[in-house]
Amino acid sequence: MFVNGVWEKGVRGETFQVLNPATGEVLADVADCNQEDARRAIEVAHASFPEWASLTAYERSRVLYKAHQLMLERREQLARVMTQEQGKPLRAALNEVGYGADFLLWYAEEAKRIYGETIPAPRAGQRFIVAYQPIGVVAAITPWNYPASMITRKVAPALAAGCTLVLKPAESTPLCAIEIFKILEEAGVPSGVINLVTASDPRPIGEEFVTNPLVRKITFTGSTATGKLLGSGAGAHVKRVSMELGGHAPFLVLKDADPIHAAKGAGLVKFLNTGQACICPNRFLVHDSLVEAFTNELVSRVQKLQAGNGLKPGIAIGPLVNLKAVDKVERQVHEALSKGAQLLTGGQRLTEGQLSNGFFYAPTVLGGVTPEMLIYREETFGPVAPIIPFSDDDDFLAMANDTDYGLAAYVYTQNLAAAMKTFEGLQFGIIGINDINPTAAAVPFGGIKESGLGREGGREGLQDYLETKIGGFAI
Ligand code: ADP
């Protein structure tokens, strides 16, 4: 753990192992912290808050610029750590480090633009000003699927705003968090401003985050189930929360789309991170006139994807995070097949040769998926593309919106009016129109319905770390 500028083992002095999901080998032992450690980290963050908050925006900005530069200098090293502990192919890891660094740069710039305003008063002799101040100590919990960028997406705006922070990274990927904290330390973040608590059991840490009155905000990225738990706990203590939760993204191929172009996009975005992204499409709703062309192209692309250890060149499909994840994918595929879906490619665990030591599942395409199947509603978080044909008689918007989630959605069409109507009608926070990468540090990322609260990135991502204060002046 990293508390008050010192790397330590935690009060119990215990450690837990970090495994490589591609090979099963032990990569490192890291501190296994408990609730007491979390409490101490929070107290340190609280004590460090007044000084950090009182620096000028320019001073805080300089630290973030430096961190951005260092993160890019260490891109290759950090990407290797990520591939080893999380499994994504090295090229994807390099991309993620770049995306993660983008948040440091964006918020280095935004730190200087936390503008207030004046509001005309209804009474003579009165003036109103609005000022934004840092919210205080932030407790952050991050997931394993994007173990670097999900950290900088929270830490950068928190630091820009003048907040101090305690982070608990996911138990399977603490090594990226450790590397990022080293970068932040070297960039000049003062002792105590950022604190890292690694733990094999997240529950006592979460409990302390929720109940400790010194924590003013909880920012969480992870599953909807955990988000509900933390959100309801934080609600009982009237703490601010930001939540980026699960998704069940529809991928719409409308009748005037180019099915080949759509299949190319589908192949890329579905199998990104082996399907382990909250914005991965989970349902491919394809107009029946295009199903054949779309499916043939997608299947032929998927059959070329090679699974294996992401450190090897040419690998497109890394392992899943653990055995539970493989079991879930297998259960969804078997259930869909038993209810009449067609297996077009894949559909089994990969256990040949060296793959037997890791958690691999073949990239899979299912045809003829219907609403009765589990995969139609349940988030897969794995490499399975279920194709659901629709006809002119079907209300494709209602089908796309038929989910409790509302994170990302994708639409392929060459018709401008259809694109606009679909964009407006989809109940999702992130819409890609002929675009499989509708994200950037500069745009607000987040979901509606059970996919989350608040936005990360962009100008809005900073507002979540600020309190609004008004001053009424009688003169
Ligand atoms: P997933 O199922 O994708 O792993 P989780 O929501 O379980 O998603 O994990 C996301 C993050 O939430 C991880 O850092 C994990 O340790 C943390 N987490 C899980 N359960 C709790 C909890 N009860 N309290 C606090 N953090 C938790």
Coordinates of N, CA and C in Angstrom, one line a residue, residues 153 244 249 279 406-410 423 426-432 437-439 443-448 455:
R153 N -8.8 8.1 -15.1 CA -10.0 8.8 -15.3 C -10.7 9.3 -14.0
E244 N -20.0 4.0 -12.7 CA -20.0 3.5 -14.1 C -20.1 2.0 -14.0
A249 N -24.9 -3.5 -24.5 CA -25.0 -2.7 -25.7 C -25.6 -3.3 -26.9
I279 N -18.7 -1.5 -22.6 CA -19.3 -0.9 -23.8 C -19.3 -1.9 -24.9
G406 N -28.1 0.9 -19.8 CA -28.2 2.1 -20.7 C -26.8 2.7 -20.9
L407 N -25.8 1.9 -21.1 CA -24.4 2.5 -21.3 C -24.2 2.8 -22.8
A408 N -23.7 1.9 -23.6 CA -23.4 2.2 -24.9 C -24.3 1.5 -25.9
A409 N -24.4 2.1 -27.1 CA -25.2 1.5 -28.2 C -24.5 1.9 -29.5
Y410 N -24.6 1.1 -30.5 CA -24.0 1.3 -31.8 C -25.0 1.2 -32.9
F423 N -30.4 7.9 -32.9 CA -29.5 8.5 -31.9 C -30.5 9.1 -30.8
L426 N -32.5 6.2 -28.7 CA -31.9 5.1 -27.9 C -31.7 5.6 -26.5
Q427 N -32.0 4.8 -25.5 CA -31.9 5.2 -24.1 C -30.5 4.7 -23.5
F428 N -29.5 5.3 -24.1 CA -28.1 4.9 -23.7 C -27.3 6.2 -23.6
G429 N -26.2 6.2 -22.9 CA -25.4 7.4 -22.7 C -24.4 7.6 -23.7
I430 N -24.0 6.6 -24.4 CA -22.9 6.7 -25.4 C -23.3 6.0 -26.7
I431 N -23.4 6.8 -27.7 CA -24.0 6.2 -29.0 C -22.9 6.3 -30.1
G432 N -22.5 5.2 -30.7 CA -21.6 5.3 -31.8 C -22.4 5.1 -33.1
N437 N -15.7 3.5 -31.8 CA -14.9 4.1 -30.8 C -15.4 5.4 -30.3
P438 N -16.6 5.5 -29.8 CA -17.2 6.8 -29.5 C -16.7 7.3 -28.1
T439 N -15.5 7.2 -27.8 CA -15.0 7.7 -26.5 C -13.7 8.4 -26.6
V443 N -14.6 13.7 -23.8 CA -16.1 13.6 -23.9 C -16.6 12.9 -22.6
P444 N -17.8 13.3 -22.2 CA -18.4 12.6 -21.0 C -18.8 11.2 -21.2
F445 N -18.3 10.3 -20.4 CA -18.6 8.9 -20.6 C -19.4 8.4 -19.4
G446 N -20.5 7.7 -19.7 CA -21.3 7.2 -18.6 C -22.7 6.7 -19.1
G447 N -23.4 6.1 -18.2 CA -24.6 5.5 -18.6 C -25.9 6.0 -17.9
I448 N -27.0 5.6 -18.5 CA -28.3 5.9 -17.8 C -28.9 4.6 -17.3
R455 N -20.9 11.3 -14.9 CA -20.1 11.1 -16.1 C -18.6 11.3 -15.8

